[in-house]
Amino acid sequence: MLAGKFRDRFHQAIFPITASLGRLGLTPNVITTSGLILTVPLGYSIIKCHLILSALLIALCGFIDTLDGALAEKTNSGSEFGKFYDAFCDRVVEAVIYLSIAVGFPDLVYPAILALTLSYLASYIAAWQRGMKYVGVGSRAERMIVLIIAFFLGEIFYGLIIVSVLAGFTVVHRFYLSLKEG
């Protein structure tokens, strides 16, 4: 929902960055890969309970994810493989976040698994039903924003619960729309 409303405006705001990256010859897939590489320090920082660093790295991963899409759009260099690779890397980042929470905060194993499962289900439905990427109250952008805030506040449990509720509503909403479409 948030992603759908502000995506185009944000892409316009970061146009100078995407233009510079395009002039340097960087491709969207290279940008996507840099976000994937960041999962190593991200996972480590979560496991070691460095909450502020973790929040900053989640935010950076989210920014990079937006940047690769904006670069593909502005340079007209998007491809089917690029879409697949971006979605694949998004799932890896999510898995690293939630599984690292489960390892670093053993009392949060079950909420982390629930949040991961519902997030994956929301993404799975969107992958099968084209056009549903931004449908629902808990798209990936909203879920990542909740996690960033939760890490900054040191309230990971509540962040996981909110993510689970948002993702759960999104799953139900997307499933209902899929059923309605036939």
CSV table of N, CA and C in Angstrom, one decimal:
chain,number,residue,atom,x,y,z
A,1,MET,N,0.8,-1.2,0.0
A,1,MET,CA,0.0,0.0,0.0
A,1,MET,C,0.9,1.3,0.0
A,2,LEU,N,1.7,1.4,1.0
A,2,LEU,CA,2.7,2.5,1.1
A,2,LEU,C,3.6,2.5,-0.2
A,3,ALA,N,4.1,1.3,-0.5
A,3,ALA,CA,5.0,1.2,-1.6
A,3,ALA,C,4.4,1.6,-2.9
A,4,GLY,N,3.1,1.3,-3.1
A,4,GLY,CA,2.4,1.7,-4.3
A,4,GLY,C,2.2,3.1,-4.4
A,5,LYS,N,1.9,3.8,-3.3
A,5,LYS,CA,1.6,5.2,-3.3
A,5,LYS,C,2.8,6.1,-3.5
A,6,PHE,N,3.9,5.7,-2.9
A,6,PHE,CA,5.1,6.6,-2.9
A,6,PHE,C,6.2,6.1,-3.8
A,7,ARG,N,6.1,5.0,-4.4
A,7,ARG,CA,7.1,4.4,-5.2
A,7,ARG,C,7.6,5.4,-6.3
A,8,ASP,N,6.7,5.9,-7.1
A,8,ASP,CA,7.0,6.8,-8.2
A,8,ASP,C,7.7,8.1,-7.7
A,9,ARG,N,7.2,8.6,-6.6
A,9,ARG,CA,7.7,9.9,-6.1
A,9,ARG,C,9.2,9.6,-5.6
A,10,PHE,N,9.3,8.5,-4.9
A,10,PHE,CA,10.7,8.2,-4.4
A,10,PHE,C,11.6,7.9,-5.6
A,11,HIS,N,11.2,7.2,-6.6
A,11,HIS,CA,12.0,7.0,-7.8
A,11,HIS,C,12.5,8.4,-8.4
A,12,GLN,N,11.6,9.3,-8.4
A,12,GLN,CA,11.9,10.7,-8.9
A,12,GLN,C,13.0,11.3,-8.0
A,13,ALA,N,12.8,11.1,-6.7
A,13,ALA,CA,13.7,11.8,-5.8
A,13,ALA,C,15.1,11.2,-5.9
A,14,ILE,N,15.3,9.9,-6.2
A,14,ILE,CA,16.6,9.3,-6.3
A,14,ILE,C,17.1,9.3,-7.7
A,15,PHE,N,16.4,10.0,-8.6
A,15,PHE,CA,16.8,10.0,-10.0
A,15,PHE,C,18.3,10.4,-10.2
A,16,PRO,N,18.8,11.4,-9.5
A,16,PRO,CA,20.2,11.8,-9.6
A,16,PRO,C,21.2,10.6,-9.3
A,17,ILE,N,20.8,9.8,-8.3
A,17,ILE,CA,21.7,8.7,-8.0
A,17,ILE,C,21.6,7.6,-9.1
A,18,THR,N,20.4,7.3,-9.5
A,18,THR,CA,20.2,6.3,-10.6
A,18,THR,C,20.9,6.8,-11.9
A,19,ALA,N,20.8,8.0,-12.2
A,19,ALA,CA,21.4,8.6,-13.4
A,19,ALA,C,22.9,8.4,-13.3
A,20,SER,N,23.5,8.7,-12.1
A,20,SER,CA,25.0,8.5,-11.9
A,20,SER,C,25.4,7.1,-12.0
A,21,LEU,N,24.6,6.2,-11.4
A,21,LEU,CA,24.9,4.7,-11.5
A,21,LEU,C,24.8,4.3,-13.0
A,22,GLY,N,23.8,4.7,-13.7
A,22,GLY,CA,23.7,4.4,-15.1
A,22,GLY,C,24.9,4.8,-15.9
A,23,ARG,N,25.4,6.1,-15.7
A,23,ARG,CA,26.5,6.6,-16.4
A,23,ARG,C,27.8,5.8,-16.1
A,24,LEU,N,27.9,5.3,-14.8
A,24,LEU,CA,29.0,4.5,-14.5
A,24,LEU,C,29.0,3.1,-15.1
A,25,GLY,N,27.9,2.7,-15.7
A,25,GLY,CA,27.7,1.4,-16.4
A,25,GLY,C,27.3,0.3,-15.4
A,26,LEU,N,26.8,0.7,-14.2
A,26,LEU,CA,26.3,-0.3,-13.3
A,26,LEU,C,24.9,-0.8,-13.8
A,27,THR,N,24.7,-2.0,-13.6
A,27,THR,CA,23.4,-2.6,-14.0
A,27,THR,C,22.5,-2.8,-12.8
A,28,PRO,N,21.2,-2.9,-13.0
A,28,PRO,CA,20.4,-3.2,-11.8
A,28,PRO,C,20.8,-4.5,-11.1
A,29,ASN,N,21.2,-5.5,-11.9
A,29,ASN,CA,21.6,-6.8,-11.2
A,29,ASN,C,22.8,-6.6,-10.4
A,30,VAL,N,23.7,-5.8,-10.7
A,30,VAL,CA,24.9,-5.5,-9.9
A,30,VAL,C,24.5,-4.8,-8.6
A,31,ILE,N,23.5,-3.9,-8.7
A,31,ILE,CA,23.0,-3.2,-7.5
A,31,ILE,C,22.3,-4.2,-6.6
A,32,THR,N,21.5,-5.1,-7.2
A,32,THR,CA,20.8,-6.1,-6.5
A,32,THR,C,21.8,-7.0,-5.7
A,33,THR,N,22.9,-7.4,-6.4
A,33,THR,CA,23.9,-8.3,-5.8
A,33,THR,C,24.6,-7.6,-4.6
A,34,SER,N,24.8,-6.3,-4.7
A,34,SER,CA,25.4,-5.5,-3.6
A,34,SER,C,24.5,-5.6,-2.4
A,35,GLY,N,23.1,-5.6,-2.6
A,35,GLY,CA,22.2,-5.7,-1.5
A,35,GLY,C,22.3,-7.1,-0.9
A,36,LEU,N,22.5,-8.1,-1.8
A,36,LEU,CA,22.6,-9.5,-1.3
A,36,LEU,C,23.8,-9.7,-0.5
A,37,ILE,N,24.9,-9.1,-0.9
A,37,ILE,CA,26.2,-9.2,-0.1
A,37,ILE,C,26.1,-8.6,1.3
A,38,LEU,N,25.2,-7.5,1.4
A,38,LEU,CA,25.0,-6.9,2.7
A,38,LEU,C,24.4,-7.8,3.7
A,39,THR,N,23.8,-8.9,3.2
A,39,THR,CA,23.1,-9.8,4.2
A,39,THR,C,24.1,-10.4,5.1
A,40,VAL,N,25.4,-10.5,4.7
A,40,VAL,CA,26.4,-11.1,5.6
A,40,VAL,C,26.6,-10.3,6.9
A,41,PRO,N,27.0,-9.0,6.7
A,41,PRO,CA,27.1,-8.2,7.9
A,41,PRO,C,25.7,-7.9,8.6
A,42,LEU,N,24.6,-7.9,7.9
A,42,LEU,CA,23.3,-7.8,8.5
A,42,LEU,C,23.0,-8.9,9.4
A,43,GLY,N,23.1,-10.1,8.9
A,43,GLY,CA,22.9,-11.3,9.7
A,43,GLY,C,23.8,-11.3,11.0
A,44,TYR,N,25.0,-11.0,10.8
A,44,TYR,CA,26.0,-11.0,11.9
A,44,TYR,C,25.6,-10.0,12.9
A,45,SER,N,25.2,-8.8,12.5
A,45,SER,CA,24.9,-7.7,13.4
A,45,SER,C,23.6,-8.1,14.2
A,46,ILE,N,22.6,-8.8,13.6
A,46,ILE,CA,21.4,-9.2,14.3
A,46,ILE,C,21.8,-10.2,15.3
A,47,ILE,N,22.5,-11.2,14.9
A,47,ILE,CA,22.9,-12.3,15.8
A,47,ILE,C,23.7,-11.8,17.0
A,48,LYS,N,24.5,-10.8,16.8
A,48,LYS,CA,25.3,-10.2,17.9
A,48,LYS,C,24.5,-9.1,18.6
A,49,CYS,N,23.3,-8.9,18.3
A,49,CYS,CA,22.4,-8.0,19.0
A,49,CYS,C,22.8,-6.6,18.9
A,50,HIS,N,23.4,-6.2,17.8
A,50,HIS,CA,23.7,-4.8,17.5
A,50,HIS,C,22.5,-4.1,16.9
A,51,LEU,N,21.6,-3.7,17.7
A,51,LEU,CA,20.3,-3.3,17.2
A,51,LEU,C,20.3,-2.1,16.2
A,52,ILE,N,21.0,-1.0,16.6
A,52,ILE,CA,21.1,0.2,15.8
A,52,ILE,C,21.8,-0.1,14.4
A,53,LEU,N,22.9,-0.8,14.5
A,53,LEU,CA,23.6,-1.2,13.2
A,53,LEU,C,22.6,-2.1,12.4
A,54,SER,N,21.9,-3.0,13.0
A,54,SER,CA,21.0,-3.9,12.3
A,54,SER,C,19.9,-3.0,11.6
A,55,ALA,N,19.4,-2.1,12.3
A,55,ALA,CA,18.3,-1.2,11.7
A,55,ALA,C,18.9,-0.4,10.5
A,56,LEU,N,20.1,0.1,10.7
A,56,LEU,CA,20.7,0.8,9.5
A,56,LEU,C,21.0,-0.1,8.3
A,57,LEU,N,21.4,-1.3,8.6
A,57,LEU,CA,21.7,-2.2,7.5
A,57,LEU,C,20.4,-2.7,6.8
A,58,ILE,N,19.3,-2.9,7.6
A,58,ILE,CA,18.0,-3.2,7.0
A,58,ILE,C,17.6,-2.1,6.1
A,59,ALA,N,17.7,-0.8,6.6
A,59,ALA,CA,17.3,0.3,5.8
A,59,ALA,C,18.2,0.4,4.6
A,60,LEU,N,19.5,0.2,4.7
A,60,LEU,CA,20.3,0.2,3.5
A,60,LEU,C,19.9,-0.9,2.5
A,61,CYS,N,19.6,-2.1,2.9
A,61,CYS,CA,19.2,-3.1,2.0
A,61,CYS,C,17.9,-2.7,1.3
A,62,GLY,N,17.0,-2.1,2.1
A,62,GLY,CA,15.7,-1.6,1.5
A,62,GLY,C,16.0,-0.5,0.4
A,63,PHE,N,16.9,0.4,0.7
A,63,PHE,CA,17.2,1.5,-0.2
A,63,PHE,C,17.8,0.9,-1.5
A,64,ILE,N,18.7,-0.1,-1.3
A,64,ILE,CA,19.4,-0.7,-2.5
A,64,ILE,C,18.3,-1.4,-3.3
A,65,ASP,N,17.3,-2.1,-2.7
A,65,ASP,CA,16.3,-2.8,-3.4
A,65,ASP,C,15.4,-1.8,-4.2
A,66,THR,N,15.2,-0.6,-3.7
A,66,THR,CA,14.5,0.5,-4.4
A,66,THR,C,15.4,1.0,-5.5
A,67,LEU,N,16.6,1.1,-5.3
A,67,LEU,CA,17.6,1.7,-6.2
A,67,LEU,C,17.7,0.8,-7.5
A,68,ASP,N,17.8,-0.5,-7.3
A,68,ASP,CA,17.9,-1.4,-8.5
A,68,ASP,C,16.7,-1.3,-9.4
A,69,GLY,N,15.5,-1.2,-8.8
A,69,GLY,CA,14.3,-1.1,-9.6
A,69,GLY,C,14.2,0.3,-10.3
A,70,ALA,N,14.6,1.3,-9.6
A,70,ALA,CA,14.6,2.6,-10.2
A,70,ALA,C,15.6,2.7,-11.3
A,71,LEU,N,16.7,2.1,-11.1
A,71,LEU,CA,17.8,2.1,-12.2
A,71,LEU,C,17.3,1.3,-13.4
A,72,ALA,N,16.6,0.2,-13.2
A,72,ALA,CA,16.1,-0.6,-14.3
A,72,ALA,C,15.0,0.2,-15.1
A,73,GLU,N,14.2,0.9,-14.3
A,73,GLU,CA,13.2,1.7,-14.9
A,73,GLU,C,13.7,2.9,-15.7
A,74,LYS,N,14.7,3.6,-15.1
A,74,LYS,CA,15.2,4.8,-15.8
A,74,LYS,C,16.1,4.5,-17.0
A,75,THR,N,16.8,3.4,-16.9
A,75,THR,CA,17.7,3.0,-18.0
A,75,THR,C,17.1,2.1,-19.0
A,76,ASN,N,15.8,1.7,-18.7
A,76,ASN,CA,15.1,0.8,-19.6
A,76,ASN,C,15.9,-0.5,-19.7
A,77,SER,N,16.5,-1.0,-18.6
A,77,SER,CA,17.3,-2.2,-18.7
A,77,SER,C,16.8,-3.3,-17.9
A,78,GLY,N,15.5,-3.3,-17.6
A,78,GLY,CA,14.9,-4.4,-16.9
A,78,GLY,C,14.7,-5.6,-17.7
A,79,SER,N,14.7,-6.7,-17.1
A,79,SER,CA,14.5,-8.0,-17.8
A,79,SER,C,13.7,-9.0,-16.9
A,80,GLU,N,13.2,-10.0,-17.5
A,80,GLU,CA,12.5,-11.0,-16.8
A,80,GLU,C,13.5,-11.7,-15.7
A,81,PHE,N,14.7,-11.9,-16.1
A,81,PHE,CA,15.7,-12.5,-15.2
A,81,PHE,C,15.9,-11.5,-14.0
A,82,GLY,N,16.0,-10.2,-14.4
A,82,GLY,CA,16.2,-9.2,-13.4
A,82,GLY,C,15.1,-9.2,-12.3
A,83,LYS,N,13.9,-9.3,-12.8
A,83,LYS,CA,12.7,-9.3,-11.9
A,83,LYS,C,12.8,-10.5,-11.0
A,84,PHE,N,13.1,-11.7,-11.6
A,84,PHE,CA,13.2,-12.9,-10.8
A,84,PHE,C,14.4,-12.8,-9.8
A,85,TYR,N,15.5,-12.3,-10.2
A,85,TYR,CA,16.7,-12.2,-9.4
A,85,TYR,C,16.4,-11.2,-8.2
A,86,ASP,N,15.7,-10.1,-8.5
A,86,ASP,CA,15.4,-9.1,-7.5
A,86,ASP,C,14.5,-9.8,-6.4
A,87,ALA,N,13.4,-10.5,-6.9
A,87,ALA,CA,12.5,-11.2,-6.0
A,87,ALA,C,13.2,-12.2,-5.2
A,88,PHE,N,14.1,-13.0,-5.8
A,88,PHE,CA,14.9,-14.0,-5.1
A,88,PHE,C,15.7,-13.4,-4.0
A,89,CYS,N,16.4,-12.3,-4.3
A,89,CYS,CA,17.3,-11.6,-3.3
A,89,CYS,C,16.5,-11.0,-2.2
A,90,ASP,N,15.3,-10.5,-2.5
A,90,ASP,CA,14.4,-10.0,-1.5
A,90,ASP,C,14.1,-11.1,-0.5
A,91,ARG,N,13.8,-12.3,-1.0
A,91,ARG,CA,13.4,-13.4,-0.1
A,91,ARG,C,14.7,-13.8,0.7
A,92,VAL,N,15.9,-13.8,0.2
A,92,VAL,CA,17.1,-14.1,0.9
A,92,VAL,C,17.3,-13.1,2.0
A,93,VAL,N,17.1,-11.8,1.7
A,93,VAL,CA,17.3,-10.8,2.8
A,93,VAL,C,16.3,-11.0,3.9
A,94,GLU,N,15.0,-11.3,3.5
A,94,GLU,CA,14.0,-11.6,4.6
A,94,GLU,C,14.4,-12.8,5.4
A,95,ALA,N,14.8,-13.8,4.8
A,95,ALA,CA,15.2,-15.1,5.5
A,95,ALA,C,16.3,-14.8,6.4
A,96,VAL,N,17.3,-14.0,6.0
A,96,VAL,CA,18.5,-13.7,6.8
A,96,VAL,C,18.0,-12.9,8.0
A,97,ILE,N,17.2,-11.9,7.8
A,97,ILE,CA,16.7,-11.1,8.9
A,97,ILE,C,16.0,-12.0,10.0
A,98,TYR,N,15.0,-12.7,9.6
A,98,TYR,CA,14.2,-13.5,10.5
A,98,TYR,C,14.9,-14.6,11.1
A,99,LEU,N,15.7,-15.3,10.4
A,99,LEU,CA,16.5,-16.5,10.9
A,99,LEU,C,17.6,-16.0,11.9
A,100,SER,N,18.2,-14.8,11.5
A,100,SER,CA,19.2,-14.2,12.4
A,100,SER,C,18.5,-13.8,13.8
A,101,ILE,N,17.3,-13.2,13.7
A,101,ILE,CA,16.6,-12.9,14.9
A,101,ILE,C,16.4,-14.2,15.7
A,102,ALA,N,16.0,-15.3,15.1
A,102,ALA,CA,15.8,-16.5,15.8
A,102,ALA,C,17.0,-17.0,16.5
A,103,VAL,N,18.2,-16.8,15.8
A,103,VAL,CA,19.5,-17.3,16.4
A,103,VAL,C,19.9,-16.3,17.5
A,104,GLY,N,19.9,-15.0,17.2
A,104,GLY,CA,20.4,-14.0,18.2
A,104,GLY,C,19.5,-13.8,19.4
A,105,PHE,N,18.2,-14.1,19.2
A,105,PHE,CA,17.2,-13.9,20.3
A,105,PHE,C,16.4,-15.1,20.4
A,106,PRO,N,16.9,-16.1,21.1
A,106,PRO,CA,16.3,-17.5,21.2
A,106,PRO,C,14.8,-17.4,21.7
A,107,ASP,N,14.5,-16.4,22.5
A,107,ASP,CA,13.1,-16.3,23.0
A,107,ASP,C,12.1,-15.8,21.9
A,108,LEU,N,12.7,-15.4,20.7
A,108,LEU,CA,11.9,-14.9,19.6
A,108,LEU,C,11.8,-15.8,18.5
A,109,VAL,N,12.2,-17.1,18.7
A,109,VAL,CA,12.2,-18.1,17.6
A,109,VAL,C,10.8,-18.2,16.9
A,110,TYR,N,9.8,-18.4,17.7
A,110,TYR,CA,8.4,-18.6,17.2
A,110,TYR,C,7.8,-17.4,16.5
A,111,PRO,N,7.9,-16.2,17.1
A,111,PRO,CA,7.5,-15.0,16.4
A,111,PRO,C,8.3,-14.7,15.1
A,112,ALA,N,9.6,-15.0,15.1
A,112,ALA,CA,10.4,-14.8,13.9
A,112,ALA,C,9.9,-15.8,12.8
A,113,ILE,N,9.7,-17.1,13.1
A,113,ILE,CA,9.2,-18.0,12.1
A,113,ILE,C,7.9,-17.7,11.6
A,114,LEU,N,7.0,-17.2,12.5
A,114,LEU,CA,5.6,-16.8,12.0
A,114,LEU,C,5.7,-15.6,11.1
A,115,ALA,N,6.6,-14.6,11.4
A,115,ALA,CA,6.7,-13.4,10.5
A,115,ALA,C,7.3,-13.8,9.2
A,116,LEU,N,8.3,-14.7,9.2
A,116,LEU,CA,8.9,-15.2,8.0
A,116,LEU,C,7.9,-16.0,7.1
A,117,THR,N,7.2,-16.8,7.7
A,117,THR,CA,6.2,-17.6,7.0
A,117,THR,C,5.1,-16.8,6.4
A,118,LEU,N,4.5,-15.9,7.1
A,118,LEU,CA,3.5,-15.0,6.6
A,118,LEU,C,4.1,-14.0,5.5
A,119,SER,N,5.3,-13.5,5.7
A,119,SER,CA,5.9,-12.7,4.7
A,119,SER,C,6.1,-13.4,3.4
A,120,TYR,N,6.6,-14.7,3.5
A,120,TYR,CA,6.8,-15.5,2.3
A,120,TYR,C,5.5,-15.8,1.6
A,121,LEU,N,4.4,-16.1,2.4
A,121,LEU,CA,3.1,-16.4,1.8
A,121,LEU,C,2.6,-15.1,1.0
A,122,ALA,N,2.7,-14.0,1.6
A,122,ALA,CA,2.3,-12.7,0.9
A,122,ALA,C,3.1,-12.5,-0.4
A,123,SER,N,4.4,-12.8,-0.3
A,123,SER,CA,5.2,-12.7,-1.5
A,123,SER,C,4.8,-13.7,-2.6
A,124,TYR,N,4.6,-14.9,-2.1
A,124,TYR,CA,4.2,-16.1,-3.0
A,124,TYR,C,3.0,-15.8,-3.7
A,125,ILE,N,1.9,-15.3,-3.1
A,125,ILE,CA,0.7,-15.0,-3.7
A,125,ILE,C,0.9,-13.9,-4.8
A,126,ALA,N,1.7,-12.8,-4.4
A,126,ALA,CA,2.0,-11.7,-5.3
A,126,ALA,C,2.7,-12.3,-6.6
A,127,ALA,N,3.6,-13.2,-6.4
A,127,ALA,CA,4.4,-13.8,-7.5
A,127,ALA,C,3.5,-14.5,-8.5
A,128,TRP,N,2.5,-15.2,-7.9
A,128,TRP,CA,1.6,-16.0,-8.8
A,128,TRP,C,0.5,-15.1,-9.4
A,129,GLN,N,0.1,-14.1,-8.7
A,129,GLN,CA,-1.0,-13.2,-9.2
A,129,GLN,C,-0.3,-11.9,-9.6
A,130,ARG,N,0.0,-11.8,-10.8
A,130,ARG,CA,0.7,-10.6,-11.3
A,130,ARG,C,-0.2,-9.3,-10.9
A,131,GLY,N,0.5,-8.3,-10.6
A,131,GLY,CA,-0.2,-7.0,-10.3
A,131,GLY,C,-0.6,-6.9,-8.8
A,132,MET,N,-0.3,-7.9,-8.0
A,132,MET,CA,-0.6,-7.8,-6.6
A,132,MET,C,0.6,-7.4,-5.7
A,133,LYS,N,1.7,-7.0,-6.3
A,133,LYS,CA,2.9,-6.7,-5.5
A,133,LYS,C,2.6,-5.7,-4.5
A,134,TYR,N,1.8,-4.7,-4.8
A,134,TYR,CA,1.6,-3.6,-3.9
A,134,TYR,C,0.2,-3.6,-3.2
A,135,VAL,N,-0.5,-4.8,-3.3
A,135,VAL,CA,-1.8,-4.9,-2.8
A,135,VAL,C,-1.7,-5.4,-1.3
A,136,GLY,N,-2.5,-4.7,-0.4
A,136,GLY,CA,-2.5,-5.1,1.0
A,136,GLY,C,-1.8,-4.1,1.9
A,137,VAL,N,-2.1,-4.2,3.2
A,137,VAL,CA,-1.5,-3.3,4.1
A,137,VAL,C,-0.1,-3.6,4.6
A,138,GLY,N,0.4,-4.8,4.2
A,138,GLY,CA,1.7,-5.3,4.7
A,138,GLY,C,2.6,-5.7,3.5
A,139,SER,N,2.8,-4.9,2.6
A,139,SER,CA,3.8,-5.2,1.5
A,139,SER,C,5.2,-5.2,2.1
A,140,ARG,N,6.1,-5.7,1.4
A,140,ARG,CA,7.5,-5.8,1.9
A,140,ARG,C,8.0,-4.5,2.4
A,141,ALA,N,7.7,-3.4,1.8
A,141,ALA,CA,8.2,-2.0,2.2
A,141,ALA,C,7.7,-1.7,3.6
A,142,GLU,N,6.4,-2.0,3.9
A,142,GLU,CA,5.9,-1.7,5.2
A,142,GLU,C,6.5,-2.6,6.2
A,143,ARG,N,6.7,-3.9,5.9
A,143,ARG,CA,7.2,-4.8,6.8
A,143,ARG,C,8.7,-4.4,7.2
A,144,MET,N,9.4,-4.0,6.2
A,144,MET,CA,10.8,-3.6,6.5
A,144,MET,C,10.8,-2.3,7.4
A,145,ILE,N,9.9,-1.4,7.1
A,145,ILE,CA,9.9,-0.1,7.9
A,145,ILE,C,9.5,-0.5,9.4
A,146,VAL,N,8.6,-1.4,9.6
A,146,VAL,CA,8.3,-1.8,10.9
A,146,VAL,C,9.5,-2.4,11.6
A,147,LEU,N,10.2,-3.3,10.9
A,147,LEU,CA,11.4,-3.9,11.5
A,147,LEU,C,12.5,-2.9,11.8
A,148,ILE,N,12.7,-1.9,10.9
A,148,ILE,CA,13.7,-0.9,11.2
A,148,ILE,C,13.3,-0.1,12.5
A,149,ILE,N,12.1,0.3,12.6
A,149,ILE,CA,11.6,1.0,13.8
A,149,ILE,C,11.8,0.1,15.0
A,150,ALA,N,11.4,-1.2,14.9
A,150,ALA,CA,11.5,-2.1,16.1
A,150,ALA,C,12.9,-2.2,16.5
A,151,PHE,N,13.9,-2.3,15.6
A,151,PHE,CA,15.3,-2.5,16.0
A,151,PHE,C,15.8,-1.2,16.6
A,152,PHE,N,15.4,0.0,16.1
A,152,PHE,CA,15.8,1.2,16.7
A,152,PHE,C,15.3,1.4,18.1
A,153,LEU,N,14.1,0.9,18.3
A,153,LEU,CA,13.5,1.0,19.6
A,153,LEU,C,13.8,-0.1,20.6
A,154,GLY,N,14.5,-1.1,20.0
A,154,GLY,CA,14.8,-2.3,20.8
A,154,GLY,C,13.6,-3.1,21.2
A,155,GLU,N,12.6,-3.1,20.4
A,155,GLU,CA,11.3,-3.8,20.6
A,155,GLU,C,11.1,-4.8,19.5
A,156,ILE,N,12.0,-5.7,19.3
A,156,ILE,CA,11.9,-6.7,18.2
A,156,ILE,C,10.7,-7.6,18.3
A,157,PHE,N,10.3,-8.0,19.5
A,157,PHE,CA,9.1,-8.8,19.7
A,157,PHE,C,7.9,-8.2,19.1
A,158,TYR,N,7.7,-6.9,19.5
A,158,TYR,CA,6.5,-6.2,19.0
A,158,TYR,C,6.6,-5.9,17.5
A,159,GLY,N,7.8,-5.7,17.0
A,159,GLY,CA,8.0,-5.5,15.6
A,159,GLY,C,7.6,-6.8,14.8
A,160,LEU,N,8.0,-8.0,15.4
A,160,LEU,CA,7.6,-9.2,14.7
A,160,LEU,C,6.1,-9.5,14.8
A,161,ILE,N,5.5,-9.1,15.9
A,161,ILE,CA,4.0,-9.3,16.0
A,161,ILE,C,3.3,-8.4,14.9
A,162,ILE,N,3.7,-7.1,14.9
A,162,ILE,CA,3.1,-6.2,13.9
A,162,ILE,C,3.4,-6.7,12.5
A,163,VAL,N,4.6,-7.1,12.2
A,163,VAL,CA,4.9,-7.7,10.8
A,163,VAL,C,4.0,-8.8,10.5
A,164,SER,N,3.8,-9.7,11.5
A,164,SER,CA,3.0,-10.9,11.3
A,164,SER,C,1.5,-10.5,11.0
A,165,VAL,N,1.0,-9.6,11.8
A,165,VAL,CA,-0.4,-9.1,11.6
A,165,VAL,C,-0.5,-8.5,10.2
A,166,LEU,N,0.4,-7.6,9.9
A,166,LEU,CA,0.3,-6.9,8.6
A,166,LEU,C,0.4,-7.9,7.4
A,167,ALA,N,1.4,-8.8,7.5
A,167,ALA,CA,1.6,-9.9,6.5
A,167,ALA,C,0.3,-10.8,6.4
A,168,GLY,N,-0.2,-11.1,7.6
A,168,GLY,CA,-1.4,-12.0,7.7
A,168,GLY,C,-2.6,-11.4,7.0
A,169,PHE,N,-2.8,-10.1,7.3
A,169,PHE,CA,-3.9,-9.4,6.6
A,169,PHE,C,-3.7,-9.3,5.1
A,170,THR,N,-2.4,-9.1,4.7
A,170,THR,CA,-2.1,-9.1,3.3
A,170,THR,C,-2.3,-10.4,2.6
A,171,VAL,N,-1.9,-11.5,3.3
A,171,VAL,CA,-2.2,-12.8,2.7
A,171,VAL,C,-3.7,-13.0,2.5
A,172,VAL,N,-4.5,-12.7,3.5
A,172,VAL,CA,-5.9,-12.9,3.4
A,172,VAL,C,-6.5,-12.1,2.3
A,173,HIS,N,-6.1,-10.8,2.2
A,173,HIS,CA,-6.6,-9.9,1.2
A,173,HIS,C,-6.2,-10.3,-0.2
A,174,ARG,N,-5.0,-10.7,-0.4
A,174,ARG,CA,-4.5,-11.2,-1.7
A,174,ARG,C,-5.2,-12.5,-2.1
A,175,PHE,N,-5.3,-13.4,-1.1
A,175,PHE,CA,-6.0,-14.6,-1.4
A,175,PHE,C,-7.4,-14.4,-1.8
A,176,TYR,N,-8.1,-13.5,-1.0
A,176,TYR,CA,-9.5,-13.2,-1.4
A,176,TYR,C,-9.6,-12.6,-2.8
A,177,LEU,N,-8.7,-11.7,-3.1
A,177,LEU,CA,-8.8,-11.1,-4.5
A,177,LEU,C,-8.5,-12.2,-5.5
A,178,SER,N,-7.6,-13.1,-5.3
A,178,SER,CA,-7.3,-14.2,-6.2
A,178,SER,C,-8.5,-15.1,-6.4
A,179,LEU,N,-9.2,-15.4,-5.3
A,179,LEU,CA,-10.4,-16.2,-5.3
A,179,LEU,C,-11.5,-15.5,-6.1
A,180,LYS,N,-11.6,-14.2,-5.9
A,180,LYS,CA,-12.7,-13.4,-6.5
A,180,LYS,C,-12.4,-13.3,-8.0
A,181,GLU,N,-11.1,-13.2,-8.4
A,181,GLU,CA,-10.8,-13.2,-9.9
A,181,GLU,C,-11.0,-14.5,-10.6
A,182,GLY,N,-11.1,-15.5,-9.8
A,182,GLY,CA,-11.4,-16.9,-10.4
A,182,GLY,C,-10.2,-17.6,-10.8
